[in-house]
Coordinates of C-alpha atoms in Angstrom, one line a residue:
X1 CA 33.2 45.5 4.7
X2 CA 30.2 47.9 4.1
X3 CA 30.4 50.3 1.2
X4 CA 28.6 51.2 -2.2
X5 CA 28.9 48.0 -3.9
X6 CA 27.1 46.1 -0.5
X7 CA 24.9 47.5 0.0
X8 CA 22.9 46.7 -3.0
X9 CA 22.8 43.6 -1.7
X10 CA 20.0 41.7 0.9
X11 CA 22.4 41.7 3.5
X12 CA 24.3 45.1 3.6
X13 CA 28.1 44.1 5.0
X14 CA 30.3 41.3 4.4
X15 CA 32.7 39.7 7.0
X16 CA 35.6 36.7 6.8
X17 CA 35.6 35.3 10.4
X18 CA 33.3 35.3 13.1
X19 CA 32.4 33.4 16.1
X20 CA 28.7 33.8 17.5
X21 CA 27.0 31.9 20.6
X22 CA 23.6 31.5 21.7
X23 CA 22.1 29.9 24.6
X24 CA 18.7 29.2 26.1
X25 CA 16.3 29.9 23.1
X26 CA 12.8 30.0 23.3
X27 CA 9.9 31.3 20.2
X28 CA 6.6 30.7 19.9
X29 CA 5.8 30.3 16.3
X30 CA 1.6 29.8 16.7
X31 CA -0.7 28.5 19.7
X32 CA 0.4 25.4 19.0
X33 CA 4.1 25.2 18.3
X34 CA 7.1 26.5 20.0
X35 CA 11.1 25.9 19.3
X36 CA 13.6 25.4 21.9
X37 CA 17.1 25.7 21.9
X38 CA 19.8 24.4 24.3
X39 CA 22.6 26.2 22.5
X40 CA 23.6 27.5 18.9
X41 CA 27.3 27.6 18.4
X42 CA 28.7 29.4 14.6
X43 CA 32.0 29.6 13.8
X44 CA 32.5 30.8 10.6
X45 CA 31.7 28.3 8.7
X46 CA 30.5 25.7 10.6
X47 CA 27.1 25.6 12.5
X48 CA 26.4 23.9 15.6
X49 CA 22.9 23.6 17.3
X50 CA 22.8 21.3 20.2
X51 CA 19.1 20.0 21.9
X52 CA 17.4 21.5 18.9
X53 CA 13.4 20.8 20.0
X54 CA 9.8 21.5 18.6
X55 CA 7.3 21.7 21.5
X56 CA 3.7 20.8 21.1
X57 CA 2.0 23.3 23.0
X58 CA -1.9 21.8 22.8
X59 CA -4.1 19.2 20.3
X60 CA -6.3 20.0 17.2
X61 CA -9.3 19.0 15.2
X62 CA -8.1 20.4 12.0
X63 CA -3.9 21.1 12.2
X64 CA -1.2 18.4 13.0
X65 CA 0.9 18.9 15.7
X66 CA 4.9 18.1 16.2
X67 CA 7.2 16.9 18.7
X68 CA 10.6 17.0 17.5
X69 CA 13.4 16.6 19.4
X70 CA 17.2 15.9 18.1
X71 CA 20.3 15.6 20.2
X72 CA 22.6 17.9 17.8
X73 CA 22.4 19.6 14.0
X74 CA 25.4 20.5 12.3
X75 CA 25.5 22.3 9.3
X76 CA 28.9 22.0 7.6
X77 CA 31.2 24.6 5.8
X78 CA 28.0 27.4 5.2
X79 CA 29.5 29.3 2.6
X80 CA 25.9 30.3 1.6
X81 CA 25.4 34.7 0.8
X82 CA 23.5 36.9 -1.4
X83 CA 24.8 37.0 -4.5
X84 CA 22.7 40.6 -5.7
X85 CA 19.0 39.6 -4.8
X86 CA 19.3 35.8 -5.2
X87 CA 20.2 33.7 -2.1
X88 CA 22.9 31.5 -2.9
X89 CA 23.2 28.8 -0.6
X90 CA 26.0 26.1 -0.4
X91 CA 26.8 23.7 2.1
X92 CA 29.0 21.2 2.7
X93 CA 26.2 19.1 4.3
X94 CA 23.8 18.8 7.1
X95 CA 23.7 15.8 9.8
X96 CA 21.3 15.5 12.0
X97 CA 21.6 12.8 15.4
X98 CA 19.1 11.1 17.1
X99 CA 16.0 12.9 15.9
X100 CA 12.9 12.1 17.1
X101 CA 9.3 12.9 16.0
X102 CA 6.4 12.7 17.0
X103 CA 2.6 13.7 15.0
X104 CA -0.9 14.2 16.8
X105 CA -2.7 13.9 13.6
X106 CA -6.1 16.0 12.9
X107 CA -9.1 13.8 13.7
X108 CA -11.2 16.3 11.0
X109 CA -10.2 16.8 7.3
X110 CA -10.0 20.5 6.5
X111 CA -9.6 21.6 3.3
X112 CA -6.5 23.1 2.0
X113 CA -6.2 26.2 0.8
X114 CA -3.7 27.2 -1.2
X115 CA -2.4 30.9 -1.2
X116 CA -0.1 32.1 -4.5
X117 CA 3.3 32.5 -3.0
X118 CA 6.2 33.7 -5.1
X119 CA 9.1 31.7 -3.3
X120 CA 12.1 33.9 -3.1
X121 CA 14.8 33.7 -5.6
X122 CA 17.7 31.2 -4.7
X123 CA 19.8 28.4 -5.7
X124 CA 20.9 25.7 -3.2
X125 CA 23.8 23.4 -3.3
X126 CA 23.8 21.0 -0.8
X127 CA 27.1 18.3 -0.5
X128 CA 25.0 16.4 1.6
X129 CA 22.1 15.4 4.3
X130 CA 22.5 12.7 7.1
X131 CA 19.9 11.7 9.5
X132 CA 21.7 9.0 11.9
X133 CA 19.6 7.0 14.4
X134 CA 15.8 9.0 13.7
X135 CA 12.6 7.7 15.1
X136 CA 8.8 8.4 14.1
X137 CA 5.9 7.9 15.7
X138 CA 2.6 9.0 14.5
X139 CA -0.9 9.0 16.6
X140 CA -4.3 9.9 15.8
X141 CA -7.0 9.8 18.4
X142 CA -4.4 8.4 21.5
X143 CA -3.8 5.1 18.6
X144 CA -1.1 4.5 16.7
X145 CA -0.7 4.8 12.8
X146 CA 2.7 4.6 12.0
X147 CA 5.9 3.7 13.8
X148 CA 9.5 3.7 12.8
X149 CA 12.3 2.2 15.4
X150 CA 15.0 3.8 13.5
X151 CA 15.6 5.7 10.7
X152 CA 18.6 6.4 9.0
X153 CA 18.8 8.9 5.4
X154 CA 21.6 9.4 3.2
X155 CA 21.2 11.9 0.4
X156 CA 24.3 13.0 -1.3
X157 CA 24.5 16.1 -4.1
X158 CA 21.2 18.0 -3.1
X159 CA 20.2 20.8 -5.7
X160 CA 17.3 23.3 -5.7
X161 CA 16.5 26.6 -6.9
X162 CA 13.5 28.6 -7.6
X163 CA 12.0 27.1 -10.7
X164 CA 12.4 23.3 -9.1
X165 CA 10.6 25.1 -6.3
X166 CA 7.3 25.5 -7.3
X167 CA 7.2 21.5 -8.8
X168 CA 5.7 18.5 -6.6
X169 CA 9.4 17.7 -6.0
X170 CA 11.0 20.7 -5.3
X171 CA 15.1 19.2 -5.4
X172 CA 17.1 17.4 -7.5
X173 CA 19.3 14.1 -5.7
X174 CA 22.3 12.2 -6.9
X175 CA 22.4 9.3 -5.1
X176 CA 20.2 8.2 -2.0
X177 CA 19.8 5.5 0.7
X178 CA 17.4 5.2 3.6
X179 CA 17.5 2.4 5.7
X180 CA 13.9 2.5 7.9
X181 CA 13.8 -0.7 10.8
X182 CA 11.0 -2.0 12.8
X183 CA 7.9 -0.4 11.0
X184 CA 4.4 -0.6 12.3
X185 CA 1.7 0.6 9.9
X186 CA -2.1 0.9 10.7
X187 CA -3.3 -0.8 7.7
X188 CA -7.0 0.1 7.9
X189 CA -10.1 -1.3 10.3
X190 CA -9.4 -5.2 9.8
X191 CA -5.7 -4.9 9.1
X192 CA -2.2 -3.6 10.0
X193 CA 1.2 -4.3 8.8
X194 CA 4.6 -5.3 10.6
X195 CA 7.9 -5.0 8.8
X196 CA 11.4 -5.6 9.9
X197 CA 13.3 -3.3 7.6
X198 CA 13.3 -1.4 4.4
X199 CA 16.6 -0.6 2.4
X200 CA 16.3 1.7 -0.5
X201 CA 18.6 4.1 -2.9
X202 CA 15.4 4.3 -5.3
X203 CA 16.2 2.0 -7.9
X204 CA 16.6 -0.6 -5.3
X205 CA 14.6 -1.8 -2.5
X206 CA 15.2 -4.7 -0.1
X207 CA 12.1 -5.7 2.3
X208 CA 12.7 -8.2 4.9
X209 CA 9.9 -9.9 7.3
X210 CA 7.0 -8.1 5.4
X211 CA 3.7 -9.0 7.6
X212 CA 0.5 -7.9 6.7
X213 CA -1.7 -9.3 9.8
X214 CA -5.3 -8.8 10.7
X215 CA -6.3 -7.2 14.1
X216 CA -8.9 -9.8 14.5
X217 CA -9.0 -13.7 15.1
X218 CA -11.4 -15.5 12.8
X219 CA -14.4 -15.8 15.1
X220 CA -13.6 -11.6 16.0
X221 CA -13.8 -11.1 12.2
X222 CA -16.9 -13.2 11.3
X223 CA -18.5 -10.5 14.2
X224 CA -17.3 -7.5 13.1
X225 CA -18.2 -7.9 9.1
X226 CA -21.6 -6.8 8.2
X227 CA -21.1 -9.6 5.0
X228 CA -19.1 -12.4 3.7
X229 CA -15.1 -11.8 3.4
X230 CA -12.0 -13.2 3.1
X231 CA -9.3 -12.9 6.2
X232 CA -6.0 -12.5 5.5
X233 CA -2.8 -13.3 6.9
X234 CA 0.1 -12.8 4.8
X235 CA 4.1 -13.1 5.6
X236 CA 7.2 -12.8 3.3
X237 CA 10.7 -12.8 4.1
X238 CA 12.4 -11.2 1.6
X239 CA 11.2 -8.5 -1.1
X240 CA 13.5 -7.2 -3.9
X241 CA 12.1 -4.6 -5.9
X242 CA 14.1 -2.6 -9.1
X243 CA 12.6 0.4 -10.6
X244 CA 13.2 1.0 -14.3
X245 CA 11.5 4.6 -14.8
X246 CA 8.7 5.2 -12.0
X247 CA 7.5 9.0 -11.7
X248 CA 6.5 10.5 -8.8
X249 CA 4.3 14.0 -8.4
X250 CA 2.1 15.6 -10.3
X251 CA 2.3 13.1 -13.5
X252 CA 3.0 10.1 -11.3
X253 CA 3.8 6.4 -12.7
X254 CA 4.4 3.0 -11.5
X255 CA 7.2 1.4 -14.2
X256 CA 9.2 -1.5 -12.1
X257 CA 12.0 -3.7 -13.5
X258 CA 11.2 -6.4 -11.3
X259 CA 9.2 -7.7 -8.0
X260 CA 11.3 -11.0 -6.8
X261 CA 9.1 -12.5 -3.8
X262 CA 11.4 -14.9 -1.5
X263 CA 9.1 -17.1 1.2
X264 CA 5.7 -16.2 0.9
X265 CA 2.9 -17.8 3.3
X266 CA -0.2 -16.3 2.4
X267 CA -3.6 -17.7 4.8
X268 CA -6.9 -17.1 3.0
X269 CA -9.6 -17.9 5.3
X270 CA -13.7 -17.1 4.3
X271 CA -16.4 -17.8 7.0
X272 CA -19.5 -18.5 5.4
X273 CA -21.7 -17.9 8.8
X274 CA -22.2 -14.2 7.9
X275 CA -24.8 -12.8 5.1
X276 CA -23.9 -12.9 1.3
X277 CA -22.0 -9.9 -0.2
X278 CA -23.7 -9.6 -3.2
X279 CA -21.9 -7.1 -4.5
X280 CA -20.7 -7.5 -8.3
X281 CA -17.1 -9.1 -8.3
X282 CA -15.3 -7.9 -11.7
X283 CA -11.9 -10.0 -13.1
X284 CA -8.5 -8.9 -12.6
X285 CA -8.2 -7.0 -16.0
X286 CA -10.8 -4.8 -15.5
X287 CA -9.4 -4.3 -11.5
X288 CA -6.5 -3.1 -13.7
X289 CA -7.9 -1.3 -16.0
X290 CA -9.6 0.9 -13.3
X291 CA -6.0 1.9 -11.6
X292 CA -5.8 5.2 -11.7
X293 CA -2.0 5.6 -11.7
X294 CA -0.3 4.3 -15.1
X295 CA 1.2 0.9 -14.1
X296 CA 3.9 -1.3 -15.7
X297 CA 5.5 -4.2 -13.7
X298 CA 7.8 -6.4 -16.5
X299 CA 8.4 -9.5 -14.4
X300 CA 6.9 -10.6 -10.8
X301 CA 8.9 -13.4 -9.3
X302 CA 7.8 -15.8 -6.7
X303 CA 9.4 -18.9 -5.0
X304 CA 9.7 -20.3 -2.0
X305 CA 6.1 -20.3 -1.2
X306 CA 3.3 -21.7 0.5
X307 CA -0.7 -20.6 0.2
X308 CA -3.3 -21.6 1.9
X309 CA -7.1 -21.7 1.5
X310 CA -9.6 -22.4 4.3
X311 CA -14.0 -22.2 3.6
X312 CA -15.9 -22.8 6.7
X313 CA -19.6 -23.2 7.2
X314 CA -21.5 -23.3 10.6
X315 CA -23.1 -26.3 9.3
X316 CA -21.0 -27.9 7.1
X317 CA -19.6 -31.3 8.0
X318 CA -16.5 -30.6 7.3
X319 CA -14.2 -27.3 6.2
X320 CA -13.1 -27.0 2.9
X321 CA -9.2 -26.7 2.6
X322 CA -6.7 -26.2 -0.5
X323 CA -2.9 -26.1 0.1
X324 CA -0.7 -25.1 -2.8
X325 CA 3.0 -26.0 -1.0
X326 CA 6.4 -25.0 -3.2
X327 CA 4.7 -22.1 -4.9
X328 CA 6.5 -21.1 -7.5
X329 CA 5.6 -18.3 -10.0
X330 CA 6.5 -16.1 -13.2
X331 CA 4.2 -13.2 -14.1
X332 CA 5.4 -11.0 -17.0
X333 CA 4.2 -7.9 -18.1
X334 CA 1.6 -6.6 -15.1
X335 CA -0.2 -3.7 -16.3
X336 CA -3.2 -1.5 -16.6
X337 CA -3.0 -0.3 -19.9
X338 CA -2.3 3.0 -19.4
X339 CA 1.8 3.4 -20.5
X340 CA 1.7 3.3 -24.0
X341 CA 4.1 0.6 -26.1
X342 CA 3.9 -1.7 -22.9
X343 CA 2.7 -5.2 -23.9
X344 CA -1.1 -5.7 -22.3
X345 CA -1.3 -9.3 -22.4
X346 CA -0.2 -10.8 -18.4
X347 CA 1.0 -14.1 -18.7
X348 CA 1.1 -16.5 -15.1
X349 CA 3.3 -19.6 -15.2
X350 CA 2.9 -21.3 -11.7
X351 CA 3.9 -24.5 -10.4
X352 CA 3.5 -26.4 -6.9
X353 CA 2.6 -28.8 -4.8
X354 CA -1.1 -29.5 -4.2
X355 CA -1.6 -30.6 -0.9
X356 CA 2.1 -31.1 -0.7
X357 CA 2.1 -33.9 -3.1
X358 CA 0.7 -33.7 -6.2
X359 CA 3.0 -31.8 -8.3
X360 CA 1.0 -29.0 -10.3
X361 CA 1.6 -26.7 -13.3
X362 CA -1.0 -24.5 -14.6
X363 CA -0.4 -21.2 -17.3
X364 CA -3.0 -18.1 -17.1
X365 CA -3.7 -15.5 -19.6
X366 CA -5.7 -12.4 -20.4
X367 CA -5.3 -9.2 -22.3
X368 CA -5.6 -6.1 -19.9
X369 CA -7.1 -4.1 -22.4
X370 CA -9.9 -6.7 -23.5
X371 CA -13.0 -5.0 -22.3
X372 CA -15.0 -8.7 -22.7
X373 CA -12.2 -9.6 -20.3
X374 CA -11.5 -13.0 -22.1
X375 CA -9.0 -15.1 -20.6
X376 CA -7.5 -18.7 -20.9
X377 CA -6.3 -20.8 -18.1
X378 CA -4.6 -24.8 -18.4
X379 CA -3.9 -26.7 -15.0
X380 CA -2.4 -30.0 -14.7
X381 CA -2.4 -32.0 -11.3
X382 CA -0.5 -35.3 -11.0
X383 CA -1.0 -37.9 -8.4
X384 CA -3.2 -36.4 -6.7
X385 CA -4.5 -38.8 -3.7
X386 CA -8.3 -39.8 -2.9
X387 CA -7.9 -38.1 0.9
X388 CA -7.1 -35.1 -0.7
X389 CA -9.0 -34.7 -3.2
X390 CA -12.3 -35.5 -0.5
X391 CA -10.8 -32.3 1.4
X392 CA -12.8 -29.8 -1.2
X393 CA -15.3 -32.6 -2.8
X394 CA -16.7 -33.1 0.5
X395 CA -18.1 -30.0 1.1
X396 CA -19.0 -28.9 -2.4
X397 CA -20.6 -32.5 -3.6
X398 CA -21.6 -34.3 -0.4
X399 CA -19.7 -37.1 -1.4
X400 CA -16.0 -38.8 -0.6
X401 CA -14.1 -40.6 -3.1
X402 CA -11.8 -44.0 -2.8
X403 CA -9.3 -45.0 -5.5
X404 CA -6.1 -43.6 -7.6
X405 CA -6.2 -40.6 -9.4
X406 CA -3.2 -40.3 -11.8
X407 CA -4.0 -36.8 -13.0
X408 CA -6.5 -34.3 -13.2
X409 CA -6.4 -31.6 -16.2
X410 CA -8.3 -28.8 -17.4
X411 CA -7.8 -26.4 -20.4
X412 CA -10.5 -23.8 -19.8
X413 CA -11.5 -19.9 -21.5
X414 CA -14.1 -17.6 -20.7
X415 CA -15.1 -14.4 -19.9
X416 CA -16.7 -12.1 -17.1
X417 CA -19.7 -13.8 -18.5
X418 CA -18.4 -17.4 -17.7
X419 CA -15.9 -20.5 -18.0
X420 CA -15.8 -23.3 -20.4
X421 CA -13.2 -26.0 -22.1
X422 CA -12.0 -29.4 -21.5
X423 CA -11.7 -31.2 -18.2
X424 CA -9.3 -34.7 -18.5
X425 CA -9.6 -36.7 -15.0
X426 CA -7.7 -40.3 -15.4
X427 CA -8.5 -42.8 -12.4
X428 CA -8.4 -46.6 -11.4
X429 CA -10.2 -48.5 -8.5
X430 CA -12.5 -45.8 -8.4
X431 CA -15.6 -45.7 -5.7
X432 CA -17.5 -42.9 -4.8
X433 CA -19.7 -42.6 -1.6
X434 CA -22.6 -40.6 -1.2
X435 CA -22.7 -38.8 2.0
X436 CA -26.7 -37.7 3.9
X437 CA -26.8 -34.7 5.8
X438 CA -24.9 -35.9 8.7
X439 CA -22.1 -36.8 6.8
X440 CA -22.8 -40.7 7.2
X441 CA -23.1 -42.9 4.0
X442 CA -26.0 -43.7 2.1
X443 CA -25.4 -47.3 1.5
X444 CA -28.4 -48.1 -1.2
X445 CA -27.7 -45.0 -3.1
X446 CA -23.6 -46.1 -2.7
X447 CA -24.6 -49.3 -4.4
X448 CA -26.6 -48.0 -7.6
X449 CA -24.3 -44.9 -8.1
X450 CA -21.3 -47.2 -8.6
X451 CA -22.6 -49.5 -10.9
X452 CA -22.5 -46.3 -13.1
X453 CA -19.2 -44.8 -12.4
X454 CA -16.4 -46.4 -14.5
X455 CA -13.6 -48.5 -12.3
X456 CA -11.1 -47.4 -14.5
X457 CA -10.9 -44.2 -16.7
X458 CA -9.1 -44.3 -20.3
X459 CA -7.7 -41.0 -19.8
X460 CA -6.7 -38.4 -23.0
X461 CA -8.1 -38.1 -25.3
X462 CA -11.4 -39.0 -23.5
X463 CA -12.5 -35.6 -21.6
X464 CA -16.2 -34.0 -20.4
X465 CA -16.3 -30.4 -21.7
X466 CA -17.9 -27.7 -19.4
X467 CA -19.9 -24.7 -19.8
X468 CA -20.7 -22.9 -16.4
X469 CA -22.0 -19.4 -16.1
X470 CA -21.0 -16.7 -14.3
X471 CA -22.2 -15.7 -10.9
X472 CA -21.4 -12.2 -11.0
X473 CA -20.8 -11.8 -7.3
X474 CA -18.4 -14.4 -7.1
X475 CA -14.5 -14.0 -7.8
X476 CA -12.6 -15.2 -10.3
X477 CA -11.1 -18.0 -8.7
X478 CA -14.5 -19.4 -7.1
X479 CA -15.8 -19.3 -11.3
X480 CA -12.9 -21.5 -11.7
X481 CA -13.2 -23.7 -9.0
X482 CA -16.8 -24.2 -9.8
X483 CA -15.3 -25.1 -13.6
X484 CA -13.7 -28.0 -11.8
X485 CA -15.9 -29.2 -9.4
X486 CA -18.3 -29.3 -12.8
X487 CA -15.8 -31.5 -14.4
X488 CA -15.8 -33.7 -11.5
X489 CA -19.6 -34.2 -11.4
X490 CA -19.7 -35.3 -14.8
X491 CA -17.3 -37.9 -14.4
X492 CA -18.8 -39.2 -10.7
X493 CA -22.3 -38.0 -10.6

């Protein structure tokens, strides 16, 4: 049909049926891109493009460049046309098999310059998008940054138009799933990360065999640091997150439900060979405070879990080594301050196995917004053996212990200026050995020293209190650890 009324409109004729073929399609769109075609077949209102293919015709400093390749496109009952000047477009839904991609990244950073565009006027209805059996593989400088094995997207009840246009998300979803499998991730110069497979529909995400793996081994990474640091090695096997209200764009947010962590192993390991870093260490609320993005976690779950920390010194006599088997964990209301009407206060409750015996409890506390950054902390260690304990006192205090420890407790506050409080340490048949620089016993000094230390300890309410400043280059949990290693000198040295 073409006659007064159609020809006001973008395209100037209308038709009902229509079956058009093309084959062999070639365009360069710049000096670096070109589209190929193996065949477009439309019949009315279906749309079929088979070996659909972006060629990458050369590299560049300052542009990505594509490689896409898909074995067929089909664009379902297109019942899309101009409705005046606005470009009404509806679809039944788009499915796209066996894409692949491929990016050359830029090795420069240009600036982006954004011109004023005025998108032209439309509305879009889309039924729905597939993407069956999609790979990714991104590459800068000949080295991989990101790969995805398969990728597979379901997005049902797509909506756009041109207001939605011009926003950082420019389309509206009703229900999504993507299901991404055997991800590689360059995770920065020490690091990179390894995951089996990511399920999402947005409110829900399942993670399995997260790995977050250094590129080095221990000796490589003592080389390649310019100052001390700690290595680490981290595995989980299952990661359930559930968003309540996170934003993403322009006025972005972080606002989860829930993090439930299933079979963490987590290796800390800190060479003491290389130079000190001297650099100011600040506590975790005001590394929170100085998010950026507003951030509000509810409840972080953890079980199943093992961590590990490992000190070595080139000429220590021995390493020092913590274990915390059973890891089991409850932190409520992770924050940053910044989402107003969230409780600040994060509360930890944790409980395990120290050195896969001595069953452990301890309860952490501090108050985001407290610029002091005041916290409280209360640990509790039962049966705790003499062999383990001379794991950590060994290196720290030169000396080895023999004996029964029933419990060690400690119910410590402080600050970023320091740690104080109570330390509780019951013990019977108690003998403590002074160790010279060789790590061999120092009989004489053996002898004196224990006609001072107590063979038996009365226990509550008898404690020591501690007051240990702050050195501001050290973490939080080295101030704490040096809060217990003080109690311990007061009660042996």
């Amino acid at each position: 049909v073409f006659d007064k009324n159609t020809v006001k409109e973008k395209i100037p004729f209308r038709f009902t049926k229509h079956d058009i073929e093309a084959e062999n399609i070639y365009f360069k769109a710049d000096q670096l891109q070109a589209v190929k075609i193996k065949s477009i077949a439309s019949r009315n209102a279906n749309i079929t493009i088979d070996g659909f293919q972006v060629l990458a015709l050369g590299k560049s400093s300052t542009k990505d460049v594509f490689s896409v390749s898909t074995d067929q496109i089909k664009i379902l009952n297109n019942k899309s046309r101009y409705i005046g000047q606005n470009l009404d477009i509806k679809l039944d839904g788009i499915e796209v098999n066996n894409p692949s991609v491929q990016i050359t990244s830029a090795t420069k950073n240009k600036k982006k310059t954004q011109k004023a565009t005025t998108p032209p006027s439309f509305t879009a209805h889309i039924g729905f998008i597939r993407v069956n059996n999609g790979k990714v593989l991104q590459k800068k400088q000949n080295v991989e940054k990101l790969a995805i094995g398969k990728l597979d997207v379901k997005v049902d009840k797509v909506f756009s138009n041109t207001e939605l246009f011009k926003k950082d998300i420019p389309f509206k979803t009703e229900k999504n799933y993507v299901n991404a499998k055997n991800i590689r991730l360059d995770a920065g110069k020490y690091y990179y990360l390894k995951v089996a497979e990511i399920k999402t529909t947005g409110k829900n995400t399942d993670i399995s065999e997260f790995n977050y793996l250094p590129k080095y081994s221990r000796a490589g990474f003592s080389k390649v640091i310019a100052k001390e640091s700690d290595l680490y090695t981290i595995k989980v096997k299952k990661i359930n997150i559930k968003d309540h209200n996170t934003q993403l764009g322009k006025n972005s947010s972080i606002d989860l439900s829930k993090i439930s962590i299933d079979g963490l192993h987590c290796n800390i390991y800190h060479d003491l060979a290389p130079p000190d870093d001297i650099a100011v260490r600040y506590l975790f609320s005001k590394k929170l405070r100085d998010v950026k993005i507003p951030l509000f976690i509810k409840e972080i779950s953890i079980k199943n879990s093992d961590l590990e920390y490992e000190e070595d010194a080139e000429k220590s006599n021995i390493p020092g080594k913590l274990t915390f088997n059973n890891f089991q964990a409850l932190i409520t209301n992770v924050n940053n301050a910044k989402i107003k009407g969230r409780p600040t206060i994060i509360n930890t409750d944790a409980s395990f196995d120290f050195y896969g015996k001595a069953e452990t409890k301890v309860n952490w506390k501090f108050d985001v917004k407290d610029l002091a950054d005041k916290f409280t902390i209360k640990g509790d260690v039962q049966k705790l053996s003499a062999d383990n304990v001379n794991l950590f006192v060994r290196p720290y205090l030169n000396i080895t212990l023999d004996g029964n420890i029933d419990y060690l407790k400690f119910d410590y506050y402080g600050s970023q200026e320091g740690i104080a409080g109570k330390f509780y340490f019951k013990y019977n048949d108690m003998y403590v050995n002074f160790l010279n620089k060789k790590g061999n016993e120092r009989k004489f000094l053996n002898t004196i020293a224990n006609w001072f230390v107590k063979n038996e300890s009365k226990g509550e309410p008898g404690h020591v209190v501690i007051d240990k400043k702050r050195e501001p280059e050290r973490s939080f949990f080295s101030m704490l650890w040096q809060g217990i290693m003080e109690g311990l000198k007061k009660y042996l040295i």
